[in-house]
């Protein structure tokens, strides 16, 4: 039983929302932040549980704007319980659940069901995203007012685009009157034509049909113009190409209400990962090709795209890092590349993946944290993502330098579909506190993940 008062001692507290970056103690009372001291206290105050953060970073819990929890309908891949446990291990205290469930999240009844069950069984907070169209079929708008009243934080048919421009126009208009964003899966299907990975040299060598970068950019350009037409709010999910970045940059300079997200995998992996050799480019195609765990939509792109995405994240063109956590069962991945499901399991590896950008000098640690906390909170219009006094005590303890090896078999997630198995990452979530309660602490958990001896 945890007491209602806790002190997190001696950590480097980084809270971008308040411009705080100092070694301090953080006090929690009744599930809320009560104080960040000017410097560490000489001794822990009486009656407090103590969490030692010496040598660690203390930051607001991460917020993921884009998570596939698969529940209801695909509970063999993930459930609200396992998905939120995976989130806790990854430092996320708020998830936004995408609506491609079965039944899909296109009615207040399904939203209520997910919200209620998540509150009961979830390790962290689950917010919901409503479908844009009924059944995610792209034909008729879902009851957006009813969904907004039920508490959705935005609308998306993610996994599928809204192809009809007039439906997209209506969606942006209605959502705008509700004060919510449209999150359109940006993919012009007539350009995809059965493509399963990025069009280019790797696809050609592997004999796999490719998807051109313009399949994404064409749809984003359309959506930007419809945003200008309607005055609506557009949030572009999982941006993957340099061309898309250029369009978003111009849209922002026009003053349009456009925000964007990028995933840890699009920031760190290229299409060479499809070879199955952790990104190495072989002289001849090896028997290991292909790694279906590197199949994702949008697909992994070129090194030039990755560089453009990193630059855009650093300069603010891309607002947030979101995981697009997309768990899939072994049977969805142990098959040909063409047959394999799209999606990567990300929640538990995200921080280690994106810390690479900070270690490489592309973005400072406070700015990286801002894109996982303050910026997504601003898009949600939520009070989370901050360690300000009185806010929910959603907190993460990080060791930016700890090296650890990804072992999918010990994930909390029900699925194992990551191309990073066996890869050593530098940057680790040590503990996660949600509403004042510790929901993950690697120091007390049985050796779930092996720390690399370095
Ligand atoms: O790779 C993906 N997987 N991209 C999506 O847009 C959907 C997701 C899923 O639901 O599996």
GROMACS .gro file of N, CA and C and ligand atoms in nm, residues 66 68 70 77 98 100 158-160 185 238 265 295-298 324-328 341-344, ligand 1:
model
   86
   66UNK      N    1  -0.093   0.854  -3.043
   66UNK     CA    2  -0.125   0.758  -3.150
   66UNK      C    3  -0.089   0.615  -3.106
   68UNK      N    4  -0.236   0.198  -3.096
   68UNK     CA    5  -0.336   0.097  -3.131
   68UNK      C    6  -0.343  -0.003  -3.017
   70UNK      N    7  -0.610  -0.226  -2.981
   70UNK     CA    8  -0.670  -0.351  -3.033
   70UNK      C    9  -0.789  -0.404  -2.954
   77UNK      N   10  -0.393  -0.970  -2.980
   77UNK     CA   11  -0.276  -0.887  -3.012
   77UNK      C   12  -0.239  -0.793  -2.897
   98UNK      N   13  -0.643   0.461  -3.092
   98UNK     CA   14  -0.695   0.472  -3.228
   98UNK      C   15  -0.821   0.385  -3.246
  100UNK      N   16  -0.939   0.187  -3.485
  100UNK     CA   17  -0.955   0.068  -3.572
  100UNK      C   18  -0.962  -0.060  -3.490
  158UNK      N   19  -0.759   0.607  -3.892
  158UNK     CA   20  -0.621   0.562  -3.910
  158UNK      C   21  -0.612   0.415  -3.951
  159UNK      N   22  -0.517   0.391  -4.040
  159UNK     CA   23  -0.507   0.262  -4.108
  159UNK      C   24  -0.564   0.279  -4.248
  160UNK      N   25  -0.665   0.364  -4.257
  160UNK     CA   26  -0.726   0.397  -4.386
  160UNK      C   27  -0.739   0.549  -4.398
  185UNK      N   28  -0.507   0.966  -4.187
  185UNK     CA   29  -0.402   0.876  -4.236
  185UNK      C   30  -0.370   0.920  -4.379
  238UNK      N   31   0.203   1.020  -3.824
  238UNK     CA   32   0.320   0.946  -3.875
  238UNK      C   33   0.379   0.999  -4.008
  265UNK      N   34   1.029   0.503  -3.509
  265UNK     CA   35   1.092   0.422  -3.616
  265UNK      C   36   1.122   0.504  -3.739
  295UNK      N   37   0.785  -0.410  -4.166
  295UNK     CA   38   0.675  -0.367  -4.254
  295UNK      C   39   0.579  -0.280  -4.174
  296UNK      N   40   0.561  -0.158  -4.218
  296UNK     CA   41   0.481  -0.063  -4.144
  296UNK      C   42   0.423   0.036  -4.245
  297UNK      N   43   0.313   0.098  -4.208
  297UNK     CA   44   0.248   0.193  -4.297
  297UNK      C   45   0.230   0.327  -4.227
  298UNK      N   46   0.291   0.438  -4.272
  298UNK     CA   47   0.375   0.448  -4.390
  298UNK      C   48   0.506   0.369  -4.373
  324UNK      N   49   0.261   0.533  -3.277
  324UNK     CA   50   0.189   0.444  -3.370
  324UNK      C   51   0.212   0.298  -3.329
  325UNK      N   52   0.218   0.274  -3.197
  325UNK     CA   53   0.231   0.137  -3.144
  325UNK      C   54   0.125   0.049  -3.212
  326UNK      N   55   0.170  -0.049  -3.288
  326UNK     CA   56   0.077  -0.132  -3.367
  326UNK      C   57   0.109  -0.279  -3.345
  327UNK      N   58   0.062  -0.334  -3.232
  327UNK     CA   59   0.093  -0.474  -3.201
  327UNK      C   60   0.024  -0.571  -3.297
  328UNK      N   61   0.099  -0.673  -3.339
  328UNK     CA   62   0.042  -0.778  -3.423
  328UNK      C   63   0.091  -0.914  -3.375
  341UNK      N   64   0.106  -0.820  -4.191
  341UNK     CA   65   0.034  -0.699  -4.147
  341UNK      C   66   0.134  -0.584  -4.132
  342UNK      N   67   0.083  -0.462  -4.154
  342UNK     CA   68   0.164  -0.343  -4.128
  342UNK      C   69   0.168  -0.316  -3.978
  343UNK      N   70   0.282  -0.275  -3.926
  343UNK     CA   71   0.283  -0.226  -3.789
  343UNK      C   72   0.402  -0.272  -3.708
  344UNK      N   73   0.446  -0.183  -3.618
  344UNK     CA   74   0.560  -0.210  -3.530
  344UNK      C   75   0.515  -0.187  -3.386
  455LIG     O1   76   0.159   0.022  -3.976
  455LIG     C1   77   0.048   0.057  -3.941
  455LIG     N1   78  -0.027  -0.020  -3.859
  455LIG     N2   79  -0.002   0.172  -3.988
  455LIG     C2   80  -0.130   0.207  -3.966
  455LIG     O2   81  -0.168   0.313  -4.010
  455LIG     C3   82  -0.222   0.116  -3.892
  455LIG     C4   83  -0.146   0.029  -3.802
  455LIG     C5   84  -0.228  -0.085  -3.747
  455LIG     O3   85  -0.340  -0.063  -3.702
  455LIG     O4   86  -0.177  -0.199  -3.745
   0.00000   0.00000   0.00000
